[in-house]
Amino acid sequence: MFGRIVPASAFLAVTTVFVGGLLVPATNGAVSNSTNTLSPFLYTPLPLTAIRPRGWLSSQLHLSAAGLAGHEHDFYRYVSDSTWLGGSTEYSELHESAPYWFNYIVPLAYVLDDARLKAQAKSFLDYVLDHQAEDGWIGPETTRETRGIWARALVLFGMTQYAEADPSETERIVDSMHKFTVLAHDMLASNFTGLIQQSGDNFDPWRFGLARTHELVMSLQWLYENYPRGQEQVIWETMELMFEGGRVGERDWTTFFVEGVFPKVGTPAIKDTRFTHGVNLAQALRYPAVLYRMTKEDGLLTQTRNAVNWTYTYHGSSSGTIIADEHLGGLSPQRGSELCMSVETMFSLSYLYRFQGDNAFADGVERAAFNAFPAAISPDWWSHQYVTQTNQPWSRNLTAKPFYNVVSYGNTFGLEPNFLCLLIKPKVKYNYLVWWINLFKQPCCTVNHPQGYPKFLATSFLKAGSNGLIHALLSPSEVTTTLAHGNKVTVSVDTIYPFGDTLVYTITARSSFDFYIRIPSWTVLALSSISVDGKKAGALTPDENSLQKVAVKSGRTTVKVKLGMEVNVVTRGSGGVAVYRGPLLYALDLEYSSESFQPLNWTDTQPLPGEETLPETRDHILETPSEWRIAIDPTNLTVNDNSAGLKMADLPSPIFARGAAPVSITAAACAVAWNVTLDSPALPPLSPACVGERVNVTLSPYGTAKVHMAELPIVGF
Ligand SMILES: *[C@@H]1O[C@H](CO)[C@@H](O)[C@H](O)[C@H]1NC(C)=O
Ligand SMILES: *[C@@H]1O[C@H](CO)[C@@H](O)[C@H](O)[C@H]1NC(C)=O
Ligand SMILES: *[C@@H]1O[C@H](CO)[C@@H](O)[C@H](O)[C@H]1NC(C)=O
Ligand SMILES: *[C@@H]1O[C@H](CO)[C@@H](O)[C@H](O)[C@H]1NC(C)=O
Ligand SMILES: *[C@@H]1O[C@H](CO)[C@@H](O)[C@H](O)[C@H]1NC(C)=O
Ligand SMILES: *[C@@H]1O[C@H](CO)[C@@H](O)[C@H](O)[C@H]1NC(C)=O
Ligand SMILES: *[C@@H]1O[C@H](CO)[C@@H](O)[C@H](O)[C@H]1NC(C)=O
Ligand SMILES: *[C@@H]1O[C@H](CO)[C@@H](O)[C@H](O)[C@H]1NC(C)=O
């Protein structure tokens, strides 16, 4: 459905301990641990069940549950007939599709407290735990050649979230993880079996798992901290072996986030593609921090900041994600951004915010969550793009390919709109000319994108110290948790943010605590205010960590915060300008017509048989009759803010649909000459002359504009 607006309505049973790597019997029942410790997070997340969505975020999550995400378990062959559930359908040797699905269905089910989705998650958990092999292997594979560790990292992400959401499952999950860890340790210690392919192996021919060694480590760190059961040594060594395998396999990201090595231009200029796959990079933004937790080498924190800064500076989209159509693409608004990258970027930056507390990381999560992510998803949550272009006046099978290694169909909205493409090219390797076959188009975004909002919500509130609570990622939501000394607190956020600038908090607490609101770095303090319990509003006074502290007393407290937003025009690497207000990017909002048909099979581009789809799963192409060759006068922008006085329930649902947002910007503009290259707008013309009259155009939030122009040339009048 496009364009239609519907009005709203600890386990401590240790008998032996490791000291300095030696097995030492525990004496007198004393509990000990190894000498290795993990560097703690600055802020701690809450269990999935502590936070509930409200307002527009609740509507979005419900649409996702009622749409594709909540139905893949029933019909989508890579989930319903996955080898993980006894079936026979996988899209690649990685066997990762049902694991990706599990990683999103757990948080989606639990943040919504949705019985139907919880039953889906439970059936997968039961099947996987009941079928764990004698030797500890988790998953369907039975031979050394097919047993790759990578997809286990995704299953463990799902299991650790499950263990926190439903304590009645914790013990069997932790049992299973321990059993698997012992096996993984032995495999890795034996020449990195299951991580680095050796002769005859076929579990990771494109080295995706090898490039993602830190992902399993994240869950092992969770096990180490929460349920070590005296197995610290084997867990620790397994974590070290994962990183070591990445080094041996030449996928050590600390060698890439280095000045002079990190590429400042995109493909095809990039020659060494070991580290330039966009989804790998989005995930690897967390690699140095995960490693730092173990080694505490200060350089890794600086490296994290550089990694994020360079990724955005040289390959960042104005909508908050990475530009890479498989491999990094530079700053061109013609190049594509994979939907997977926006959710992995959000997850990485929220992890880094929790760990390091840099305000820029949380700003980055919000920018991707409110712009890049929803732009690529249909309003009804049944279809999505594989790649989004920043300047994209139509969404169709392009007659040419502006992308490096994504097919021309990749920017349509559909079920699995990215096709197998055989790219055979010669490559010089070890002084031999070999033929290099790229064959890794996969419907990964179909099974990965729905983690975006559930994980965003789940990390929107964080604990700080023993008696503090932070609202870190701003959105309408409600949290109930217990702070120090059994202090039960509830915080309910009433807001239409980011479509409005005001957040109203209703807080109840048994005793006093420190409440903090993260103040985004774009906030104009002079236009901002805070008022507690209806008292006269005062200025915001954020501390050096950009947190506004409110000392909350026992009982009921209300806090009203207004975040000053101003229009901010940014000149982009393309030469065009991007227009922001607060966290939202504004784009020329084009009318469009849509046409839909039976989804195409990604491997042979033929329509899928009806029994493989649902009536709602359609592929869509969007065409615009509007003039898109528009230049704006950035000195003459007028904000049309109709958000004042709007209640949460007044926002239409779906909110990310054309015309749904209560705020837009009017720009003085004119039509200019602007060429089409590769069936897409060329780079914005520099200093163009008007070819038409001076007109007013409307710029709307990018996420609501499924076809859009967001990097525009400049004219002066
Ligand atoms: C290990 O034990 C020491 C001393 O009891 C304690 O300070 C440390 O926090 C423990 N570490 C872990 C990871 O449990
Ligand atoms: C270990 O694996 C590497 C490939 O990563 C291979 O070249 C080497 O022969 C293997 N060594 C043994 C002893 O199997
Ligand atoms: C990167 O860091 C430089 C220097 O601190 C700063 O000026 C710039 O704004 C940062 N860019 C991004 C995209 O974070
Ligand atoms: C898309 O267009 C290309 C030519 O540009 C064509 O080769 C391909 O078959 C088309 N794909 C579909 C699914 O129509
Ligand atoms: C998709 O196409 C491939 C290649 O022709 C075929 O093997 C497969 O069965 C098709 N899938 C479905 C569900 O029809
Ligand atoms: C802004 O542009 C509009 C026409 O688009 C014009 O009517 C108005 O006078 C301009 N304002 C300024 C301050 O230039
Ligand atoms: C459009 O392309 C034509 C032919 O290549 C070229 O002559 C012209 O300068 C281009 N116009 C713009 C605005 O870039
Ligand atoms: C353009 O918009 C501006 C600001 O809203 C308004 O003042 C002006 O009258 C409009 N001009 C035209 C031609 O519609």
Short mmCIF file of N, CA, C and O in Angstrom, two decimals, residues 179-285:
data_model
loop_
_atom_site.label_atom_id
_atom_site.label_comp_id
_atom_site.label_asym_id
_atom_site.label_seq_id
_atom_site.Cartn_x
_atom_site.Cartn_y
_atom_site.Cartn_z
N LYS A 179 27.45 -25.18 26.22
CA LYS A 179 27.81 -26.40 25.50
C LYS A 179 28.42 -26.04 24.13
O LYS A 179 29.41 -26.61 23.70
N PHE A 180 27.78 -25.06 23.49
CA PHE A 180 28.28 -24.64 22.18
C PHE A 180 29.66 -24.00 22.30
O PHE A 180 30.55 -24.21 21.46
N THR A 181 29.86 -23.21 23.36
CA THR A 181 31.14 -22.50 23.51
C THR A 181 32.30 -23.48 23.61
O THR A 181 33.38 -23.27 23.02
N VAL A 182 32.10 -24.57 24.34
CA VAL A 182 33.18 -25.56 24.48
C VAL A 182 33.53 -26.14 23.11
O VAL A 182 34.71 -26.28 22.75
N LEU A 183 32.51 -26.42 22.32
CA LEU A 183 32.76 -26.97 20.98
C LEU A 183 33.45 -25.93 20.09
O LEU A 183 34.43 -26.22 19.40
N ALA A 184 32.91 -24.70 20.11
CA ALA A 184 33.50 -23.64 19.27
C ALA A 184 34.96 -23.43 19.64
O ALA A 184 35.83 -23.24 18.77
N HIS A 185 35.25 -23.50 20.92
CA HIS A 185 36.63 -23.36 21.39
C HIS A 185 37.52 -24.42 20.75
O HIS A 185 38.59 -24.12 20.20
N ASP A 186 37.06 -25.67 20.77
CA ASP A 186 37.87 -26.76 20.20
C ASP A 186 38.02 -26.61 18.69
O ASP A 186 39.09 -26.86 18.14
N MET A 187 36.95 -26.22 18.03
CA MET A 187 37.02 -26.04 16.58
C MET A 187 38.03 -24.94 16.23
O MET A 187 38.89 -25.12 15.38
N LEU A 188 37.91 -23.81 16.91
CA LEU A 188 38.78 -22.68 16.60
C LEU A 188 40.24 -23.00 16.93
O LEU A 188 41.16 -22.61 16.21
N ALA A 189 40.42 -23.73 18.03
CA ALA A 189 41.79 -24.08 18.43
C ALA A 189 42.41 -25.04 17.42
O ALA A 189 43.63 -25.20 17.37
N SER A 190 41.57 -25.70 16.63
CA SER A 190 42.08 -26.60 15.61
C SER A 190 42.10 -25.87 14.25
O SER A 190 41.23 -26.06 13.41
N ASN A 191 43.03 -24.97 14.13
CA ASN A 191 43.25 -24.23 12.86
C ASN A 191 42.00 -23.47 12.40
O ASN A 191 41.73 -23.37 11.22
N PHE A 192 41.24 -22.93 13.36
CA PHE A 192 40.09 -22.07 13.07
C PHE A 192 39.02 -22.75 12.21
O PHE A 192 38.40 -22.15 11.34
N THR A 193 38.82 -24.02 12.53
CA THR A 193 37.75 -24.76 11.87
C THR A 193 36.41 -24.05 12.08
O THR A 193 36.09 -23.62 13.19
N GLY A 194 35.63 -23.93 11.03
CA GLY A 194 34.32 -23.29 11.13
C GLY A 194 34.37 -21.79 10.96
O GLY A 194 33.33 -21.14 10.84
N LEU A 195 35.59 -21.24 10.94
CA LEU A 195 35.75 -19.80 10.75
C LEU A 195 36.49 -19.51 9.43
O LEU A 195 36.05 -18.70 8.63
N ILE A 196 37.62 -20.20 9.25
CA ILE A 196 38.38 -20.03 8.01
C ILE A 196 38.20 -21.29 7.17
O ILE A 196 38.48 -22.39 7.65
N GLN A 197 37.73 -21.11 5.96
CA GLN A 197 37.53 -22.30 5.11
C GLN A 197 38.85 -22.95 4.75
O GLN A 197 39.80 -22.29 4.38
N GLN A 198 38.85 -24.26 4.86
CA GLN A 198 39.99 -25.01 4.37
C GLN A 198 39.52 -25.91 3.24
O GLN A 198 38.32 -25.99 2.96
N SER A 199 40.45 -26.54 2.62
CA SER A 199 40.15 -27.34 1.43
C SER A 199 38.94 -28.24 1.68
O SER A 199 38.89 -28.99 2.65
N GLY A 200 37.94 -28.13 0.82
CA GLY A 200 36.74 -28.97 0.93
C GLY A 200 35.61 -28.30 1.69
O GLY A 200 34.45 -28.69 1.56
N ASP A 201 35.93 -27.29 2.50
CA ASP A 201 34.88 -26.62 3.27
C ASP A 201 34.01 -25.76 2.36
O ASP A 201 34.48 -25.21 1.36
N ASN A 202 32.74 -25.61 2.73
CA ASN A 202 31.85 -24.76 1.95
C ASN A 202 30.81 -24.12 2.86
O ASN A 202 29.63 -24.34 2.72
N PHE A 203 31.30 -23.35 3.83
CA PHE A 203 30.34 -22.68 4.72
C PHE A 203 30.45 -21.16 4.64
O PHE A 203 29.59 -20.46 5.16
N ASP A 204 31.49 -20.64 4.00
CA ASP A 204 31.67 -19.19 3.98
C ASP A 204 32.55 -18.77 2.81
O ASP A 204 33.59 -18.16 2.98
N PRO A 205 32.12 -19.13 1.56
CA PRO A 205 33.02 -18.90 0.43
C PRO A 205 33.35 -17.42 0.22
O PRO A 205 34.37 -17.11 -0.38
N TRP A 206 32.49 -16.51 0.70
CA TRP A 206 32.76 -15.08 0.47
C TRP A 206 33.29 -14.40 1.73
O TRP A 206 33.41 -13.19 1.79
N ARG A 207 33.60 -15.19 2.72
CA ARG A 207 34.25 -14.69 3.95
C ARG A 207 33.44 -13.62 4.68
O ARG A 207 34.00 -12.66 5.21
N PHE A 208 32.13 -13.78 4.66
CA PHE A 208 31.30 -12.87 5.47
C PHE A 208 31.47 -13.16 6.95
O PHE A 208 31.64 -12.25 7.76
N GLY A 209 31.41 -14.42 7.32
CA GLY A 209 31.57 -14.78 8.73
C GLY A 209 32.94 -14.36 9.24
O GLY A 209 33.08 -13.86 10.36
N LEU A 210 33.94 -14.54 8.39
CA LEU A 210 35.30 -14.20 8.78
C LEU A 210 35.45 -12.70 9.04
O LEU A 210 36.23 -12.27 9.89
N ALA A 211 34.67 -11.89 8.30
CA ALA A 211 34.74 -10.44 8.48
C ALA A 211 33.92 -9.98 9.68
O ALA A 211 33.92 -8.80 10.01
N ARG A 212 33.22 -10.91 10.32
CA ARG A 212 32.28 -10.52 11.39
C ARG A 212 32.58 -11.28 12.68
O ARG A 212 31.67 -11.68 13.41
N THR A 213 33.85 -11.47 12.99
CA THR A 213 34.24 -12.29 14.14
C THR A 213 33.74 -11.72 15.47
O THR A 213 33.46 -12.47 16.40
N HIS A 214 33.62 -10.39 15.55
CA HIS A 214 33.23 -9.76 16.82
C HIS A 214 31.78 -10.05 17.19
O HIS A 214 31.37 -9.82 18.32
N GLU A 215 30.95 -10.48 16.22
CA GLU A 215 29.53 -10.64 16.50
C GLU A 215 29.27 -11.77 17.49
O GLU A 215 28.46 -11.63 18.41
N LEU A 216 29.92 -12.92 17.32
CA LEU A 216 29.78 -14.00 18.29
C LEU A 216 30.35 -13.55 19.64
O LEU A 216 29.78 -13.83 20.70
N VAL A 217 31.46 -12.81 19.57
CA VAL A 217 32.10 -12.37 20.81
C VAL A 217 31.15 -11.53 21.65
O VAL A 217 31.13 -11.62 22.89
N MET A 218 30.30 -10.73 21.01
CA MET A 218 29.37 -9.89 21.78
C MET A 218 28.48 -10.74 22.69
O MET A 218 28.23 -10.41 23.85
N SER A 219 27.99 -11.86 22.15
CA SER A 219 27.13 -12.71 22.98
C SER A 219 27.95 -13.48 24.01
O SER A 219 27.48 -13.74 25.12
N LEU A 220 29.18 -13.86 23.65
CA LEU A 220 30.04 -14.55 24.63
C LEU A 220 30.40 -13.60 25.77
O LEU A 220 30.54 -14.03 26.93
N GLN A 221 30.53 -12.32 25.46
CA GLN A 221 30.80 -11.35 26.54
C GLN A 221 29.60 -11.27 27.49
O GLN A 221 29.76 -11.16 28.70
N TRP A 222 28.42 -11.35 26.92
CA TRP A 222 27.20 -11.35 27.74
C TRP A 222 27.21 -12.58 28.66
O TRP A 222 26.93 -12.49 29.86
N LEU A 223 27.58 -13.74 28.10
CA LEU A 223 27.63 -14.97 28.88
C LEU A 223 28.67 -14.86 30.00
O LEU A 223 28.42 -15.21 31.15
N TYR A 224 29.81 -14.33 29.64
CA TYR A 224 30.93 -14.19 30.57
C TYR A 224 30.56 -13.30 31.76
O TYR A 224 30.88 -13.59 32.90
N GLU A 225 29.83 -12.24 31.46
CA GLU A 225 29.49 -11.30 32.53
C GLU A 225 28.32 -11.76 33.38
O GLU A 225 28.26 -11.48 34.57
N ASN A 226 27.37 -12.45 32.74
CA ASN A 226 26.12 -12.74 33.46
C ASN A 226 26.01 -14.16 33.98
O ASN A 226 25.44 -14.38 35.04
N TYR A 227 26.50 -15.13 33.22
CA TYR A 227 26.33 -16.53 33.61
C TYR A 227 27.61 -17.33 33.36
O TYR A 227 27.59 -18.33 32.64
N PRO A 228 28.73 -16.92 33.95
CA PRO A 228 30.00 -17.59 33.60
C PRO A 228 30.07 -19.03 34.12
O PRO A 228 30.75 -19.86 33.52
N ARG A 229 29.41 -19.33 35.19
CA ARG A 229 29.38 -20.68 35.76
C ARG A 229 30.77 -21.31 35.90
O ARG A 229 30.96 -22.50 35.67
N GLY A 230 31.74 -20.49 36.21
CA GLY A 230 33.08 -21.04 36.40
C GLY A 230 33.81 -21.36 35.12
O GLY A 230 34.94 -21.86 35.14
N GLN A 231 33.18 -21.06 33.97
CA GLN A 231 33.80 -21.40 32.68
C GLN A 231 34.48 -20.18 32.06
O GLN A 231 34.62 -20.10 30.85
N GLU A 232 34.91 -19.26 32.90
CA GLU A 232 35.51 -18.02 32.37
C GLU A 232 36.63 -18.28 31.37
O GLU A 232 36.73 -17.63 30.35
N GLN A 233 37.48 -19.25 31.73
CA GLN A 233 38.66 -19.46 30.89
C GLN A 233 38.29 -19.88 29.47
O GLN A 233 38.81 -19.34 28.50
N VAL A 234 37.39 -20.84 29.37
CA VAL A 234 37.06 -21.33 28.03
C VAL A 234 36.30 -20.27 27.24
O VAL A 234 36.50 -20.09 26.03
N ILE A 235 35.47 -19.50 27.92
CA ILE A 235 34.75 -18.43 27.20
C ILE A 235 35.75 -17.39 26.71
O ILE A 235 35.72 -16.96 25.55
N TRP A 236 36.64 -16.99 27.62
CA TRP A 236 37.61 -15.96 27.27
C TRP A 236 38.48 -16.40 26.10
O TRP A 236 38.70 -15.66 25.14
N GLU A 237 38.95 -17.62 26.17
CA GLU A 237 39.81 -18.11 25.09
C GLU A 237 39.05 -18.18 23.76
O GLU A 237 39.61 -17.92 22.70
N THR A 238 37.77 -18.54 23.82
CA THR A 238 36.98 -18.61 22.59
C THR A 238 36.86 -17.22 21.97
O THR A 238 36.98 -17.05 20.75
N MET A 239 36.66 -16.23 22.83
CA MET A 239 36.57 -14.85 22.32
C MET A 239 37.90 -14.46 21.67
O MET A 239 37.93 -13.88 20.58
N GLU A 240 39.00 -14.79 22.36
CA GLU A 240 40.31 -14.45 21.80
C GLU A 240 40.56 -15.18 20.49
O GLU A 240 41.12 -14.62 19.55
N LEU A 241 40.13 -16.44 20.44
CA LEU A 241 40.34 -17.23 19.21
C LEU A 241 39.54 -16.65 18.04
O LEU A 241 40.00 -16.66 16.90
N MET A 242 38.34 -16.14 18.30
CA MET A 242 37.57 -15.51 17.22
C MET A 242 38.35 -14.33 16.65
O MET A 242 38.53 -14.21 15.43
N PHE A 243 38.83 -13.45 17.55
CA PHE A 243 39.60 -12.30 17.06
C PHE A 243 40.88 -12.76 16.35
O PHE A 243 41.27 -12.21 15.32
N GLU A 244 41.52 -13.77 16.92
CA GLU A 244 42.77 -14.24 16.32
C GLU A 244 42.51 -14.82 14.92
O GLU A 244 43.28 -14.60 13.98
N GLY A 245 41.40 -15.56 14.79
CA GLY A 245 41.05 -16.10 13.47
C GLY A 245 40.84 -14.99 12.45
O GLY A 245 41.25 -15.10 11.30
N GLY A 246 40.22 -13.91 12.89
CA GLY A 246 40.03 -12.76 12.00
C GLY A 246 41.37 -12.18 11.56
O GLY A 246 41.53 -11.76 10.42
N ARG A 247 42.33 -12.18 12.49
CA ARG A 247 43.66 -11.66 12.13
C ARG A 247 44.34 -12.58 11.13
O ARG A 247 44.86 -12.15 10.10
N VAL A 248 44.31 -13.88 11.43
CA VAL A 248 44.94 -14.87 10.54
C VAL A 248 44.28 -14.81 9.16
O VAL A 248 44.95 -14.90 8.13
N GLY A 249 42.97 -14.63 9.14
CA GLY A 249 42.24 -14.58 7.88
C GLY A 249 42.24 -13.21 7.23
O GLY A 249 41.47 -12.96 6.31
N GLU A 250 43.05 -12.31 7.75
CA GLU A 250 43.21 -10.96 7.19
C GLU A 250 41.91 -10.16 7.20
O GLU A 250 41.59 -9.44 6.26
N ARG A 251 41.15 -10.28 8.29
CA ARG A 251 39.94 -9.49 8.45
C ARG A 251 39.94 -8.80 9.82
O ARG A 251 38.97 -8.80 10.55
N ASP A 252 41.11 -8.23 10.16
CA ASP A 252 41.25 -7.49 11.41
C ASP A 252 40.94 -6.02 11.13
O ASP A 252 41.73 -5.33 10.49
N TRP A 253 39.78 -5.56 11.59
CA TRP A 253 39.31 -4.21 11.25
C TRP A 253 40.20 -3.11 11.83
O TRP A 253 40.13 -1.98 11.37
N THR A 254 41.01 -3.45 12.84
CA THR A 254 41.88 -2.39 13.38
C THR A 254 43.00 -2.05 12.39
O THR A 254 43.66 -1.03 12.54
N THR A 255 43.17 -2.90 11.37
CA THR A 255 44.16 -2.56 10.34
C THR A 255 43.55 -1.71 9.24
O THR A 255 44.24 -1.23 8.35
N PHE A 256 42.22 -1.53 9.30
CA PHE A 256 41.50 -0.82 8.24
C PHE A 256 41.13 0.60 8.67
O PHE A 256 41.15 1.53 7.87
N PHE A 257 40.76 0.75 9.95
CA PHE A 257 40.36 2.08 10.44
C PHE A 257 41.63 2.88 10.75
O PHE A 257 41.89 3.28 11.89
N VAL A 258 42.44 3.07 9.73
CA VAL A 258 43.75 3.70 9.88
C VAL A 258 43.87 4.75 8.78
O VAL A 258 43.51 4.49 7.63
N GLU A 259 44.35 5.93 9.16
CA GLU A 259 44.55 7.00 8.18
C GLU A 259 45.47 6.50 7.07
O GLU A 259 46.48 5.85 7.34
N GLY A 260 45.07 6.75 5.85
CA GLY A 260 45.89 6.28 4.72
C GLY A 260 45.43 4.93 4.19
O GLY A 260 45.73 4.58 3.06
N VAL A 261 44.73 4.16 5.03
CA VAL A 261 44.21 2.86 4.58
C VAL A 261 42.72 2.98 4.27
O VAL A 261 42.24 2.53 3.24
N PHE A 262 42.00 3.66 5.15
CA PHE A 262 40.56 3.81 4.97
C PHE A 262 40.30 4.58 3.67
O PHE A 262 40.84 5.66 3.47
N PRO A 263 39.47 4.05 2.78
CA PRO A 263 39.29 4.70 1.47
C PRO A 263 38.45 5.98 1.55
O PRO A 263 37.41 6.00 2.21
N LYS A 264 38.93 7.00 0.89
CA LYS A 264 38.19 8.28 0.90
C LYS A 264 37.32 8.43 -0.34
O LYS A 264 36.59 9.39 -0.48
N VAL A 265 37.43 7.49 -1.26
CA VAL A 265 36.55 7.48 -2.43
C VAL A 265 35.95 6.08 -2.53
O VAL A 265 36.44 5.14 -1.93
N GLY A 266 34.89 5.99 -3.32
CA GLY A 266 34.18 4.72 -3.39
C GLY A 266 34.63 3.82 -4.53
O GLY A 266 35.54 4.15 -5.28
N THR A 267 33.94 2.68 -4.64
CA THR A 267 34.14 1.82 -5.79
C THR A 267 33.70 2.58 -7.04
O THR A 267 32.83 3.44 -6.94
N PRO A 268 34.23 2.34 -8.21
CA PRO A 268 35.20 1.28 -8.52
C PRO A 268 36.65 1.63 -8.21
O PRO A 268 37.52 0.81 -8.49
N ALA A 269 36.91 2.81 -7.58
CA ALA A 269 38.30 3.19 -7.34
C ALA A 269 38.96 2.30 -6.27
O ALA A 269 40.17 2.22 -6.19
N ILE A 270 38.13 1.67 -5.44
CA ILE A 270 38.69 0.83 -4.37
C ILE A 270 39.21 -0.48 -4.96
O ILE A 270 38.50 -1.16 -5.69
N LYS A 271 40.42 -0.83 -4.64
CA LYS A 271 40.99 -2.06 -5.18
C LYS A 271 40.93 -3.21 -4.17
O LYS A 271 40.68 -4.35 -4.52
N ASP A 272 41.20 -2.90 -2.92
CA ASP A 272 41.21 -3.95 -1.90
C ASP A 272 39.84 -3.96 -1.23
O ASP A 272 39.49 -3.04 -0.49
N THR A 273 39.04 -4.97 -1.53
CA THR A 273 37.65 -4.96 -1.04
C THR A 273 37.44 -5.84 0.20
O THR A 273 36.32 -6.17 0.53
N ARG A 274 38.50 -6.18 0.92
CA ARG A 274 38.33 -7.04 2.10
C ARG A 274 37.47 -6.38 3.18
O ARG A 274 36.80 -7.05 3.93
N PHE A 275 37.54 -5.04 3.25
CA PHE A 275 36.85 -4.35 4.35
C PHE A 275 35.79 -3.37 3.87
O PHE A 275 35.30 -2.58 4.66
N THR A 276 35.47 -3.39 2.59
CA THR A 276 34.64 -2.30 2.08
C THR A 276 33.20 -2.72 1.77
O THR A 276 32.45 -1.95 1.21
N HIS A 277 32.82 -3.93 2.14
CA HIS A 277 31.42 -4.33 2.00
C HIS A 277 30.61 -3.52 3.00
O HIS A 277 30.92 -3.50 4.19
N GLY A 278 29.56 -2.86 2.53
CA GLY A 278 28.86 -1.89 3.37
C GLY A 278 28.23 -2.48 4.62
O GLY A 278 28.30 -1.88 5.70
N VAL A 279 27.60 -3.65 4.50
CA VAL A 279 26.97 -4.24 5.69
C VAL A 279 28.05 -4.71 6.66
O VAL A 279 27.94 -4.50 7.87
N ASN A 280 29.11 -5.31 6.13
CA ASN A 280 30.22 -5.71 7.01
C ASN A 280 30.74 -4.49 7.77
O ASN A 280 30.98 -4.55 8.98
N LEU A 281 30.92 -3.37 7.05
CA LEU A 281 31.45 -2.17 7.70
C LEU A 281 30.48 -1.65 8.75
O LEU A 281 30.88 -1.29 9.86
N ALA A 282 29.18 -1.63 8.42
CA ALA A 282 28.19 -1.14 9.39
C ALA A 282 28.26 -1.97 10.67
O ALA A 282 28.15 -1.45 11.77
N GLN A 283 28.45 -3.27 10.52
CA GLN A 283 28.57 -4.13 11.70
C GLN A 283 29.91 -3.91 12.40
O GLN A 283 29.99 -3.90 13.62
N ALA A 284 30.95 -3.71 11.60
CA ALA A 284 32.31 -3.63 12.17
C ALA A 284 32.58 -2.30 12.87
O ALA A 284 33.59 -2.18 13.56
N LEU A 285 31.66 -1.34 12.76
CA LEU A 285 31.86 -0.11 13.54
C LEU A 285 31.93 -0.44 15.02
O LEU A 285 32.49 0.29 15.82
#
